[in-house]
Structures are given as structure tokens and as C-alpha cells.
mmCIF file of C-alpha atoms in Angstrom:
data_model
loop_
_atom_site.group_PDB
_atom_site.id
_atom_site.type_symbol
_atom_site.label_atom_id
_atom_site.label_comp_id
_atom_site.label_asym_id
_atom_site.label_seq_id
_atom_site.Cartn_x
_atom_site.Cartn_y
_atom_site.Cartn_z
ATOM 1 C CA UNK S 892 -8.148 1.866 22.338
ATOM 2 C CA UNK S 893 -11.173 0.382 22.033
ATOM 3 C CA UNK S 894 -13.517 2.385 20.344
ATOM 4 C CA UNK S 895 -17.226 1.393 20.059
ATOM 5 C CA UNK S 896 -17.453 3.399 16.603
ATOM 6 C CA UNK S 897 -13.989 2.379 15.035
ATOM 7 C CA UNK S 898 -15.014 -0.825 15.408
ATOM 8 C CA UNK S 899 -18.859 -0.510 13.975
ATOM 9 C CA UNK S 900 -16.870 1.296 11.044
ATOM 10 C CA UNK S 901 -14.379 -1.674 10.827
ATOM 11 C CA UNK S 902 -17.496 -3.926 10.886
ATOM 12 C CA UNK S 903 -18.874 -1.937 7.950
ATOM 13 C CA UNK S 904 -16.194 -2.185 5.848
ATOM 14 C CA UNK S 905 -15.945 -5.952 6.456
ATOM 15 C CA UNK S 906 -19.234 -6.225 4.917
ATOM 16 C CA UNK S 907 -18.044 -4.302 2.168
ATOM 17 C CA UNK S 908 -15.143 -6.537 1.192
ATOM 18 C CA UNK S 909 -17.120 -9.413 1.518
ATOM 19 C CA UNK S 910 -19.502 -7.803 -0.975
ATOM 20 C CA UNK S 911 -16.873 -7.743 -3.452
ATOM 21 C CA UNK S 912 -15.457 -10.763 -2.981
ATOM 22 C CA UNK S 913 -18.681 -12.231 -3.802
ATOM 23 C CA UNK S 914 -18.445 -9.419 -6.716
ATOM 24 C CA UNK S 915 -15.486 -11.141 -8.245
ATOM 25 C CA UNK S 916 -16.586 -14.522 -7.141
ATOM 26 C CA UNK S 917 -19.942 -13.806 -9.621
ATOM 27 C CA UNK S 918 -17.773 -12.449 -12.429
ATOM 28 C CA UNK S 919 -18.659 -8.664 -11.951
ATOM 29 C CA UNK S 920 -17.035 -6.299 -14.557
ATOM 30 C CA UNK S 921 -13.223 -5.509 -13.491
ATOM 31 C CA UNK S 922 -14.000 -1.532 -13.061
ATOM 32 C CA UNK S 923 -17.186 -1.799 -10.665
ATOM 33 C CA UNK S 924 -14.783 -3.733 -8.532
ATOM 34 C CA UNK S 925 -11.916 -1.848 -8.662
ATOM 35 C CA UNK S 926 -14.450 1.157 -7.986
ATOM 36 C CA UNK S 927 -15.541 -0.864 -4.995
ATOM 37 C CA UNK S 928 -11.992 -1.766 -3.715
ATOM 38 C CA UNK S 929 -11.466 2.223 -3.893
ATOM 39 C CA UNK S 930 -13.936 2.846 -1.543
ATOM 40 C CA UNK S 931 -13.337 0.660 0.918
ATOM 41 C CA UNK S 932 -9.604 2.201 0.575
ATOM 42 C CA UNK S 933 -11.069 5.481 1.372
ATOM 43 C CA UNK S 934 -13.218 4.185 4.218
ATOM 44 C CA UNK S 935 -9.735 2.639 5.755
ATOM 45 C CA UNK S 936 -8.199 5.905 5.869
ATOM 46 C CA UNK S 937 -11.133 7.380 7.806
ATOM 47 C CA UNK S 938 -11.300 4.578 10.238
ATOM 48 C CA UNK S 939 -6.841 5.536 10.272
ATOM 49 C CA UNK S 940 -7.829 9.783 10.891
ATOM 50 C CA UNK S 941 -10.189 8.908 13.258
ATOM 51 C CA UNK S 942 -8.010 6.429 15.305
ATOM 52 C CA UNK S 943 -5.063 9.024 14.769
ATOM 53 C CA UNK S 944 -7.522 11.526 16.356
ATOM 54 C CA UNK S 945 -8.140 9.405 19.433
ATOM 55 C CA UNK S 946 -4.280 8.602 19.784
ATOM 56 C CA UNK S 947 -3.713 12.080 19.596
ATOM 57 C CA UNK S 948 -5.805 12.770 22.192
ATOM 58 C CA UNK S 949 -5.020 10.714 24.655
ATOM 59 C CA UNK S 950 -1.364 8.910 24.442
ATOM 60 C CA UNK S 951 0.325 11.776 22.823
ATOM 61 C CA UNK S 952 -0.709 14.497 25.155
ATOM 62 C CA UNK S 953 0.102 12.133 28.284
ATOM 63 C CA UNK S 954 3.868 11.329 26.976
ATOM 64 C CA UNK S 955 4.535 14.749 25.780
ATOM 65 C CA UNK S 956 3.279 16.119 29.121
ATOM 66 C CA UNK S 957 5.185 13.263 30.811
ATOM 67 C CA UNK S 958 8.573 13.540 32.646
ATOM 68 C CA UNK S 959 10.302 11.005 30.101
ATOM 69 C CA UNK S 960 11.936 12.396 27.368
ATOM 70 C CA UNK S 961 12.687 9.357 25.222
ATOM 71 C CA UNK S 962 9.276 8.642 25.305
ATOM 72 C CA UNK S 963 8.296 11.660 24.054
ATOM 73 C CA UNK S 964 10.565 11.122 21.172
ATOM 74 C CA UNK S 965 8.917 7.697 20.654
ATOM 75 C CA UNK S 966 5.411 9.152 20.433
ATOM 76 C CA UNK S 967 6.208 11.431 18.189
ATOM 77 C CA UNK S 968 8.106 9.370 15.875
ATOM 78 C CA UNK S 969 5.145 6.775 15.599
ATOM 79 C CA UNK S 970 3.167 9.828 14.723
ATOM 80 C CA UNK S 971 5.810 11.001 11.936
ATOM 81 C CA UNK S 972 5.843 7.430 10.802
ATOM 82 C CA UNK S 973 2.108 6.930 10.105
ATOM 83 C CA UNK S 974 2.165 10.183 8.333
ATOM 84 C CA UNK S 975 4.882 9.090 6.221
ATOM 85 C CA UNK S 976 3.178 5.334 5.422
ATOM 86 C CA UNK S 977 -0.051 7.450 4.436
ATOM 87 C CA UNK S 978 1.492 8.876 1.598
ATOM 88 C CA UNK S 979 2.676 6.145 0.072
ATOM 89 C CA UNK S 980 -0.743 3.637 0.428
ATOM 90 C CA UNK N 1084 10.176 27.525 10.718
ATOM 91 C CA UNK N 1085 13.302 28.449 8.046
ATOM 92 C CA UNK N 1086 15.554 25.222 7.515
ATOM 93 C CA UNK N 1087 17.792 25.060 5.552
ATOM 94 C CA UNK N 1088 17.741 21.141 4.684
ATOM 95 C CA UNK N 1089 14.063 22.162 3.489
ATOM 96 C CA UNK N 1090 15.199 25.223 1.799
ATOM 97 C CA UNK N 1091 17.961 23.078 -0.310
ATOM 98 C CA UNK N 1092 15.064 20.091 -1.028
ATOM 99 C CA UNK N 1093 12.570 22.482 -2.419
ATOM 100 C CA UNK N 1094 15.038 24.243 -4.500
ATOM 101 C CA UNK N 1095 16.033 20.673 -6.216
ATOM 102 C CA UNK N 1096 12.647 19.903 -6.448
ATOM 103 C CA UNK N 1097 11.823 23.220 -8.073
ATOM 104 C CA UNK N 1098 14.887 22.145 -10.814
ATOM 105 C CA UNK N 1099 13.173 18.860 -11.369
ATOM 106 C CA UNK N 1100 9.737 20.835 -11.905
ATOM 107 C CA UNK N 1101 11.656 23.266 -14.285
ATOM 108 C CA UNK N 1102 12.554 19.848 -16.372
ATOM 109 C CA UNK N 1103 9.335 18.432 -16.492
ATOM 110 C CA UNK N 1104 8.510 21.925 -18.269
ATOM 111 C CA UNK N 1105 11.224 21.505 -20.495
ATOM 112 C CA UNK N 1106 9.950 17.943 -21.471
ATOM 113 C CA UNK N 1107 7.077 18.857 -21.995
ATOM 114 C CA UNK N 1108 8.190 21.971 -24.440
ATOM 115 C CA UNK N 1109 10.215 19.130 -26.231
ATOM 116 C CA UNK N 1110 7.232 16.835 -26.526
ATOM 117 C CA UNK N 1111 8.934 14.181 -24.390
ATOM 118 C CA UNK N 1112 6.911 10.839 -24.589
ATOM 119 C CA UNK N 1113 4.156 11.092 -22.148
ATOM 120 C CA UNK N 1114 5.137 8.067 -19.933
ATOM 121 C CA UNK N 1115 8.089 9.828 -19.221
ATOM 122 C CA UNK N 1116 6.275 12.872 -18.485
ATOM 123 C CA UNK N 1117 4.501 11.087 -16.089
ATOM 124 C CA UNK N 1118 7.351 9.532 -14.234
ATOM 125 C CA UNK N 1119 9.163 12.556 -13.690
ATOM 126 C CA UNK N 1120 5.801 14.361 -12.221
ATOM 127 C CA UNK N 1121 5.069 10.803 -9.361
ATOM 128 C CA UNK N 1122 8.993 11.712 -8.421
ATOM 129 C CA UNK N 1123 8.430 15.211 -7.752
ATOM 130 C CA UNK N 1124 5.296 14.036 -5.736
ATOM 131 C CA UNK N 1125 7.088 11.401 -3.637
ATOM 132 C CA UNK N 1126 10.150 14.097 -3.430
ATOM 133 C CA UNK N 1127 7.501 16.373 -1.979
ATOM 134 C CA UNK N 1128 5.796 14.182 0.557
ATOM 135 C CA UNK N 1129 9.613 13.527 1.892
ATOM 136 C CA UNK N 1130 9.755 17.057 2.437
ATOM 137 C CA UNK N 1131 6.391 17.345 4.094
ATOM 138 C CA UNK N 1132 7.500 14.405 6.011
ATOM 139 C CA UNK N 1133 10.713 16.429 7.034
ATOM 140 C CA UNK N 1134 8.598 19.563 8.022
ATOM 141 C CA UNK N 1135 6.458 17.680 9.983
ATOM 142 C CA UNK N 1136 8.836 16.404 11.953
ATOM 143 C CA UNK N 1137 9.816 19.490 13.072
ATOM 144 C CA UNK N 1138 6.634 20.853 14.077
ATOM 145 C CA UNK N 1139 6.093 17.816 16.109
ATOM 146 C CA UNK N 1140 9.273 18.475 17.934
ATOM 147 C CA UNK N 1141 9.080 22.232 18.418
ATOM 148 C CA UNK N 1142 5.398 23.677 17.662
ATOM 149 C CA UNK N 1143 3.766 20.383 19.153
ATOM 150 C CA UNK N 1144 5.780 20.215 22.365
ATOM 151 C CA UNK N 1145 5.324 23.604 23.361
ATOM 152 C CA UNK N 1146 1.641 23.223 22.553
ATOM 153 C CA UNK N 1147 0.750 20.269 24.627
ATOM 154 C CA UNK N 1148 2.812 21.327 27.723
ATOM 155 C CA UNK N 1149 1.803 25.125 27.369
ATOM 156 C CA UNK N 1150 -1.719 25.886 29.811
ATOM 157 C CA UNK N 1151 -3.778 26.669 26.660
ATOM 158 C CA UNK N 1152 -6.033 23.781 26.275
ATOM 159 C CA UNK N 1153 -7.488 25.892 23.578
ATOM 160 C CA UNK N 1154 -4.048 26.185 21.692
ATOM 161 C CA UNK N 1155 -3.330 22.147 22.515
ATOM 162 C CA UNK N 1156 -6.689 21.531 20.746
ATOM 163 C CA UNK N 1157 -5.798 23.440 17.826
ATOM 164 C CA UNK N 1158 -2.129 22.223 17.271
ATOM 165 C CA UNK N 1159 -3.281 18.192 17.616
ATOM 166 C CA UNK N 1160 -6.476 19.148 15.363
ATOM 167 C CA UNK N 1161 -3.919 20.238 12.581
ATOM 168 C CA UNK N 1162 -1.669 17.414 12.510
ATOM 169 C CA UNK N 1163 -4.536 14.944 12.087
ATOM 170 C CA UNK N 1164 -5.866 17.679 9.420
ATOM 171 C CA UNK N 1165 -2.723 17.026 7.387
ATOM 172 C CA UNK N 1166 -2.399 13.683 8.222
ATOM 173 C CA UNK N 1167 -6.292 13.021 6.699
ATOM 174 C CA UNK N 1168 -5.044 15.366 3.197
ATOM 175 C CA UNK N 1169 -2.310 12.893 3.191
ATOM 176 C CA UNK N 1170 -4.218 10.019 2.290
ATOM 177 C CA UNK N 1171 -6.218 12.330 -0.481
ATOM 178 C CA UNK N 1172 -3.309 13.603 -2.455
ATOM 179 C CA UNK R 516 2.783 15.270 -26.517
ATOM 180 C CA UNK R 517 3.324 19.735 -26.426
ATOM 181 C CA UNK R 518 0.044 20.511 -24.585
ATOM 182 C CA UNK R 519 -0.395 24.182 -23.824
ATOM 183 C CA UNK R 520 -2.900 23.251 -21.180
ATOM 184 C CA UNK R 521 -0.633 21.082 -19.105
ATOM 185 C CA UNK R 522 2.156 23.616 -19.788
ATOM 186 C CA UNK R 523 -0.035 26.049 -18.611
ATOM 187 C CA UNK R 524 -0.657 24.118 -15.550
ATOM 188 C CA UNK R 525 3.234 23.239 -14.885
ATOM 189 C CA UNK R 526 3.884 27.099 -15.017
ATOM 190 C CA UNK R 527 1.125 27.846 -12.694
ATOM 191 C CA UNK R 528 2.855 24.966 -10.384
ATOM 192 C CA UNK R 529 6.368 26.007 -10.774
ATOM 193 C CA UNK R 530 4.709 29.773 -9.490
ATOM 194 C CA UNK R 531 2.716 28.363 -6.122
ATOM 195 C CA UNK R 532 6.442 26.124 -5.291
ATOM 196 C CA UNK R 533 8.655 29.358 -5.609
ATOM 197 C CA UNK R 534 6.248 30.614 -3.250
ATOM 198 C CA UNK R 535 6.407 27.806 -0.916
ATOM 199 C CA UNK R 536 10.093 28.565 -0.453
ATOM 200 C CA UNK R 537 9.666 31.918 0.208
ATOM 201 C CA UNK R 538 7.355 30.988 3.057
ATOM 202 C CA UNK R 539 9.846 28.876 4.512
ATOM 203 C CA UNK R 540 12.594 31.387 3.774
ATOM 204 C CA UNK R 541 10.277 34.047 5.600
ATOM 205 C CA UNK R 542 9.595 31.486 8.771
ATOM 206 C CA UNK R 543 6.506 31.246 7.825
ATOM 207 C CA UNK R 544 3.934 28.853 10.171
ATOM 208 C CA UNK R 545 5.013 24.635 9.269
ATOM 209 C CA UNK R 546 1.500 24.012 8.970
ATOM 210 C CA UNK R 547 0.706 26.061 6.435
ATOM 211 C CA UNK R 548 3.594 24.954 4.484
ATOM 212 C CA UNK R 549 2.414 21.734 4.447
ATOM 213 C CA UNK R 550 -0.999 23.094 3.356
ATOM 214 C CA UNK R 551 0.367 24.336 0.244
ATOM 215 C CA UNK R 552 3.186 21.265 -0.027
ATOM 216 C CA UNK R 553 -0.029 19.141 0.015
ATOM 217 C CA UNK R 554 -2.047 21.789 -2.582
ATOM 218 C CA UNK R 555 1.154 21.475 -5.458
ATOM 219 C CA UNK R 556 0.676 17.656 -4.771
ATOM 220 C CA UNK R 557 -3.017 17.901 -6.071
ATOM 221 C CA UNK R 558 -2.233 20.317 -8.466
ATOM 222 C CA UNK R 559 0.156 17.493 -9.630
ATOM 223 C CA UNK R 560 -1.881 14.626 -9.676
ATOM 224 C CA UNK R 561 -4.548 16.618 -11.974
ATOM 225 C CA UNK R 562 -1.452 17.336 -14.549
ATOM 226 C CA UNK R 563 -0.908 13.661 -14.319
ATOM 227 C CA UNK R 564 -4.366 12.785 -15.314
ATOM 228 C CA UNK R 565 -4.486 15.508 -18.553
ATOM 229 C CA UNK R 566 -1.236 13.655 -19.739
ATOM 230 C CA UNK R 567 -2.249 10.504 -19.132
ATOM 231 C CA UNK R 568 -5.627 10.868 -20.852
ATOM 232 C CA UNK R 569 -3.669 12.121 -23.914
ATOM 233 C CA UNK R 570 -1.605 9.335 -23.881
ATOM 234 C CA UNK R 571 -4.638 6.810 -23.813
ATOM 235 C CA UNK R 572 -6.720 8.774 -26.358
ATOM 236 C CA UNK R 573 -3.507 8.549 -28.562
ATOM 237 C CA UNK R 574 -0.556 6.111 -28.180
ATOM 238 C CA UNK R 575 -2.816 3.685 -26.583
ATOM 239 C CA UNK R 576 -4.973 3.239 -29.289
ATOM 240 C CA UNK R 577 -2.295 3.478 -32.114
ATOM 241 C CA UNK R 578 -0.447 0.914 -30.249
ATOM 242 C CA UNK R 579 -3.609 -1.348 -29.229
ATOM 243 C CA UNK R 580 -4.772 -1.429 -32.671
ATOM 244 C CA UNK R 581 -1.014 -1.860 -34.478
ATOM 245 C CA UNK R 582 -0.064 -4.976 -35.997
ATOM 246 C CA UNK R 583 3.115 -4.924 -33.157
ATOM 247 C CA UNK R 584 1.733 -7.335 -29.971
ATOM 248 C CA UNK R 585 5.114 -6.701 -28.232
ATOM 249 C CA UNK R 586 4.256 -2.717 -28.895
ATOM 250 C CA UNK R 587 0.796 -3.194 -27.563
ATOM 251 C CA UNK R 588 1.738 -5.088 -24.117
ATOM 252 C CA UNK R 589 4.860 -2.526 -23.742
ATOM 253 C CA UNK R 590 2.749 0.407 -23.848
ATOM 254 C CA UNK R 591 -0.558 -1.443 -21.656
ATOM 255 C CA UNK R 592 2.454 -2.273 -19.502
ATOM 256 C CA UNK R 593 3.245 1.456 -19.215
ATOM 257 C CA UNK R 594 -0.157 2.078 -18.265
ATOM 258 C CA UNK R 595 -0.783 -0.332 -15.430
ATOM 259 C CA UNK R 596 2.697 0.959 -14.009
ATOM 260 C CA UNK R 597 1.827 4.654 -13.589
ATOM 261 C CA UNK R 598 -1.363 3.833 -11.716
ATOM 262 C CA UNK R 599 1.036 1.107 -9.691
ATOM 263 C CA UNK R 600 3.142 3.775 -8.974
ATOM 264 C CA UNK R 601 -0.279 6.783 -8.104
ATOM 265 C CA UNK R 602 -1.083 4.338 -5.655
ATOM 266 C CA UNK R 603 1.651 5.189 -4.175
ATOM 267 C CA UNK R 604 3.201 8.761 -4.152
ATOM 268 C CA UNK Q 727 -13.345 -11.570 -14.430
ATOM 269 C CA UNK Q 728 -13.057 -14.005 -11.712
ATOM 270 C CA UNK Q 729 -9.904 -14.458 -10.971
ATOM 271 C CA UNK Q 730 -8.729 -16.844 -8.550
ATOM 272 C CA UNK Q 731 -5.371 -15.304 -7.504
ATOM 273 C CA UNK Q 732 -7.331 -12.121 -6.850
ATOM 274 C CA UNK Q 733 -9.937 -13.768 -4.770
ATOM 275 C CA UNK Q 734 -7.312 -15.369 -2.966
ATOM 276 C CA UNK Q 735 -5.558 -12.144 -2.166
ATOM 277 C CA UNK Q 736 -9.296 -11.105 -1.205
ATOM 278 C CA UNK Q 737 -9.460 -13.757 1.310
ATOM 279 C CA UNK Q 738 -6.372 -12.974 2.597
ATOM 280 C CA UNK Q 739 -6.896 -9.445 3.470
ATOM 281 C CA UNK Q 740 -10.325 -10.127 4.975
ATOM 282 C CA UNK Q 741 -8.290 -12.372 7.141
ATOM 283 C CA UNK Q 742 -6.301 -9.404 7.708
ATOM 284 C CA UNK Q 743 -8.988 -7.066 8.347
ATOM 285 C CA UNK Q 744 -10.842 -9.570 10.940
ATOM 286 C CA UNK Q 745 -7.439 -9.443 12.426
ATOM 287 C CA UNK Q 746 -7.554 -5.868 13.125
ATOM 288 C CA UNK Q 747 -11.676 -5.846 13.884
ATOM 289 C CA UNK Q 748 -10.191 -8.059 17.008
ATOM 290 C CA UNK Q 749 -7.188 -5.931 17.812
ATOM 291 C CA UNK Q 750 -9.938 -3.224 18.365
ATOM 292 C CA UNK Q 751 -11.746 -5.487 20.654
ATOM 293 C CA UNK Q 752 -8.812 -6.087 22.412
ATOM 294 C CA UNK Q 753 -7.650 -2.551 22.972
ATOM 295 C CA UNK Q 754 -4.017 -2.998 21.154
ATOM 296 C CA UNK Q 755 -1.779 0.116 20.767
ATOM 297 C CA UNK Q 756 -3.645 3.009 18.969
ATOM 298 C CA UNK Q 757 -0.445 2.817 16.122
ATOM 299 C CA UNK Q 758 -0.030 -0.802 15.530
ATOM 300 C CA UNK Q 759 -3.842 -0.694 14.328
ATOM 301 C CA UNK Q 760 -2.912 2.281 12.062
ATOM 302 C CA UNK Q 761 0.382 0.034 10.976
ATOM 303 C CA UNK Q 762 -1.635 -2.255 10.223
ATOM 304 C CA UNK Q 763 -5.040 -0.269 8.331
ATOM 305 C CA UNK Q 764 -2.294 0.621 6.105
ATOM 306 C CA UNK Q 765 -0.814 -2.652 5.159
ATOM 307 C CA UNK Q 766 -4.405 -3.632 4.122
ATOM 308 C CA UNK Q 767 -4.680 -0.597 2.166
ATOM 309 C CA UNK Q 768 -1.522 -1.636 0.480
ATOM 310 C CA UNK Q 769 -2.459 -4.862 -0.195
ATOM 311 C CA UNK Q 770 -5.311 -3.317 -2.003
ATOM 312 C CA UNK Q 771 -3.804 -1.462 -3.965
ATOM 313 C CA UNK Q 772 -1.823 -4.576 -5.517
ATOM 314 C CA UNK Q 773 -4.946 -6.232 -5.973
ATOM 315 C CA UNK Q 774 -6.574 -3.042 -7.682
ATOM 316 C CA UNK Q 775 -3.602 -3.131 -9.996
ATOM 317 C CA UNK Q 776 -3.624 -6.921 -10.676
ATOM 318 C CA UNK Q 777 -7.402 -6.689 -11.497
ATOM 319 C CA UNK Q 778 -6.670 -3.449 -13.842
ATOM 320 C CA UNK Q 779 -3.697 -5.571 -15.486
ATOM 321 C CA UNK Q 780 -6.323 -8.319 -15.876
ATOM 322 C CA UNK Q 781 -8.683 -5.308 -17.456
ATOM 323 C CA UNK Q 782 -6.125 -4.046 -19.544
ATOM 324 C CA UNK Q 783 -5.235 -7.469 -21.596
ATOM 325 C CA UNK Q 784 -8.876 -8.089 -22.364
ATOM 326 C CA UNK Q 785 -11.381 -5.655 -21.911
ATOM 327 C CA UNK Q 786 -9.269 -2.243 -23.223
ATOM 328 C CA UNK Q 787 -7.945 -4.170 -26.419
ATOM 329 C CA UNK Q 788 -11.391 -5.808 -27.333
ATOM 330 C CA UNK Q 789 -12.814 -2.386 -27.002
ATOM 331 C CA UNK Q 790 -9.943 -0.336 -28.907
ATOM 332 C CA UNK Q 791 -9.611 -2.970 -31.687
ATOM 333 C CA UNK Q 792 -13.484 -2.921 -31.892
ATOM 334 C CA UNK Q 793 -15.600 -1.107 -34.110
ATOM 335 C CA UNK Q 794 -17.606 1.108 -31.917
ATOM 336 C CA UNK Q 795 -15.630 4.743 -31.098
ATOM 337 C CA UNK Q 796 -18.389 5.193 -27.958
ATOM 338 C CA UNK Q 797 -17.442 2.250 -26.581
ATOM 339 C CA UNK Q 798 -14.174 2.774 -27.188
ATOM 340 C CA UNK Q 799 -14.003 6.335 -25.434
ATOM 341 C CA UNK Q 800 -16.005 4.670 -22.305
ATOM 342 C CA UNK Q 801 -13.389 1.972 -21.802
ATOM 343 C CA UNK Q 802 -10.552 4.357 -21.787
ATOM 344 C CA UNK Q 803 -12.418 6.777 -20.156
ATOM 345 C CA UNK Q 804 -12.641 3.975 -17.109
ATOM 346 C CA UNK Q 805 -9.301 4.007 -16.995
ATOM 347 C CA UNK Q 806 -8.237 7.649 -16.302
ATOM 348 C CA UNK Q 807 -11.103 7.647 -13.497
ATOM 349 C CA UNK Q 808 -9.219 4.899 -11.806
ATOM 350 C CA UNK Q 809 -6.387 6.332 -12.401
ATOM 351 C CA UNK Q 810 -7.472 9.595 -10.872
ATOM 352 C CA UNK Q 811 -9.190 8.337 -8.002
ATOM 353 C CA UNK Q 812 -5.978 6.004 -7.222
ATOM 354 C CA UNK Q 813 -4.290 9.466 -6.821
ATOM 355 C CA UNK Q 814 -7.096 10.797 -3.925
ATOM 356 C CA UNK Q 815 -7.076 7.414 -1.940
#
């Protein structure tokens, strides 16, 4: 799935962590970093939507439409699973 | 989508709910309060979790191998809708 | 900690989850059950937040500026763990 | 408040993340990337918690023992606005 704009978000947010590990690294006051850590949290799960949006789109269509049933289960499952790990991160 | 496995879950969790009332009435120590409301909210993403999966293997299927790209549009765009509130609540 | 306003909120909760259950006892759409499964979880996390900024505004500072250190790291203790614990319901 | 255990878990994730920047590249299963976007958002969260413990022990008591009630009701404050954010990411 390579993705030309996951990856220039994934890029982004690498910057950003970097930015606060220089934050901590300079003694920055707990909250702005925590603040900062927040975002970049938020930014992850946009980068995870937009991923899920592209998975959708492609793989899950193509097994569901396909002729192998455990397959389809398998697909759908991940799907379930992600959905379940997102609300508990 | 009536099930009764959902049904039962949402009546416990209404019970639970009907507790954290009481507590509160009772001026239970807030901690406590607390506690009690983050296990009604994981109790609740389990049933989410639970009604999702059905979807996925009724709604979803049907959906993706019906001849309605239209419809197939809308059903994926919805899971990834409540997959992106998942990471916000 | 009796707070009319978060009992008033709890009430208005228990109301929109008896609802929820009479969508699913009426069939009603998965999605949109979710929707409002996702709506009581927001709902939730703002009752969370009155109580908890109670409990700083009040406990927290009794305890924090008692003579008891044990007290003091019990109820900072307290603290951290319900934002552990947000992080992940 | 640097910290080195939380700059090493810092380090550690941006290892992480680089990790997944080249899964991207590489074109690797649409789900294992999600897997693993949300094992760096849990990691996260631990470190926002260990720098809020950190936060707690120093900054919140100077500031509740002290003498200023502004200062006082900013610190605290702080707190519930991580809290509450925790709860939307």
C-alpha cells in the first residue's frame, strides 16, 4: 500500500516527534510536551483512518467479492480488530 | 439488527449506569465515581465492537457483492466513519 | 461529591441508553447504533471531566497541602491512574 | 523536566515510527501498518502518563502548597485539559 501521502504524513509526524524530543531534551515544561505528544497521537490516528480508507477500498472489496470464503472472514476480522485496538489507544 | 447478546449487554450496562447514579446520590468518593464511569465506557466499546461485527458480516457483505457501487461506497464510507469516532471518544 | 450537574448529566445519559436499546429492540440500522453507542461514550467522558475537576479543585488540594505525604502520593496516585486508564477506554 | 527514561522511550518509538515510514515504502499489508500506528500510539500514551506522573510529584504540589491561588487554579487547570483531551485521542 504504498501511498505517496501516508507517507508525506508519516514524514510529518516524524518531524514532530523529533521536535519534542529535542523539547524534553532542552527541559521544556512537562504540559507543552504532553500537549505535543497529544497531537502527534491525533495525527497517528488520521494517518490509521486514512490507511483504513485505502484498505477498505481496495483489499476488502476484492476478498469480499472473491470466491473464498475464509478469506472473507479474515478480512473482515482484521477490520473488526483494528476497530477494537482503536478504542483502547 | 435485534440481537439478543446486545440486547442483554446494554441492559447490564444500563444497571451499572443506574449505580453510578446511585453513587453519585450517596456522594461516593469521586475516584470511584470515575472508575465505575471508564468501565461503562470500555463495556460500551465491547458492545460497539460486537455490533460491528455483525454489520461487517451481514450489512457489509451484501453491500460489496450487491451491483450498487453507490450503496458499496456508502456502506465502506461508514465503517471508516465509525472507525475515525473511535479514536475521538 | 453530590453534584446536581453531573447528576443531571447521568440522568440525561441513562435517557439516550434506554433509547439505544429500543433501537436495537426495534431493528433499527447497526450503524446508527453505533452512532449513538459512540455519542453516550462522549457524553461520558465530559461527566468524567466535571468529576474529576471537582476532585482536583477539592481533595487534591486538601490532600496536597495536608501534613499526610502518604495521603498526598495516594490521592496524586489516583490522579495519574484515571488519565492511565482515559487513555484507554 | 528532562527525563532520561522518557527520552529513551522517545527514541525508541521514533525507531518505531521510522520502522513503519519504511513499511510504507515497502508496500507491507495495509493492517500490519495500522497494527502497528497503534502500538506507537500506545507507547505514547505510557510516556504521556510517565511525564504527567513526573508533573504531578513536582510541579502540582509546588503550585498547590504555594501561595499564589492563580497559579494554583492554572496548574490544576492543566491537568483536567490533559485529562480531557486524553479522552478525544
Amino acid at each position: 500500500m504504498k501511498d505517496e501521502n501516508v507517507l508525506k504524513r508519516l514524514r510529518i509526524i516524524e518531524g514532530h516527534l523529533k521536535g519534542i524530543i529535542r523539547m524534553v531534551e532542552e527541559d521544556t515544561y512537562c504540559i507543552d510536551v504532553i500537549r505535543q505528544v497529544q497531537a502527534v497521537e491525533a495525527a497517528l490516528n488520521k494517518v490509521s483512518a486514512q490507511i483504513l480508507e485505502g484498505h477498505l477500498n481496495s483489499c476488502v472489496i476484492t476478498a469480499v467479492q472473491g470466491e473464498d470464503p475464509a478469506e472473507r472472514q479474515r478480512v473482515l476480522k482484521e477490520v473488526l480488530e483494528v476497530f477494537e485496538t482503536s478504542t483502547k489507544v
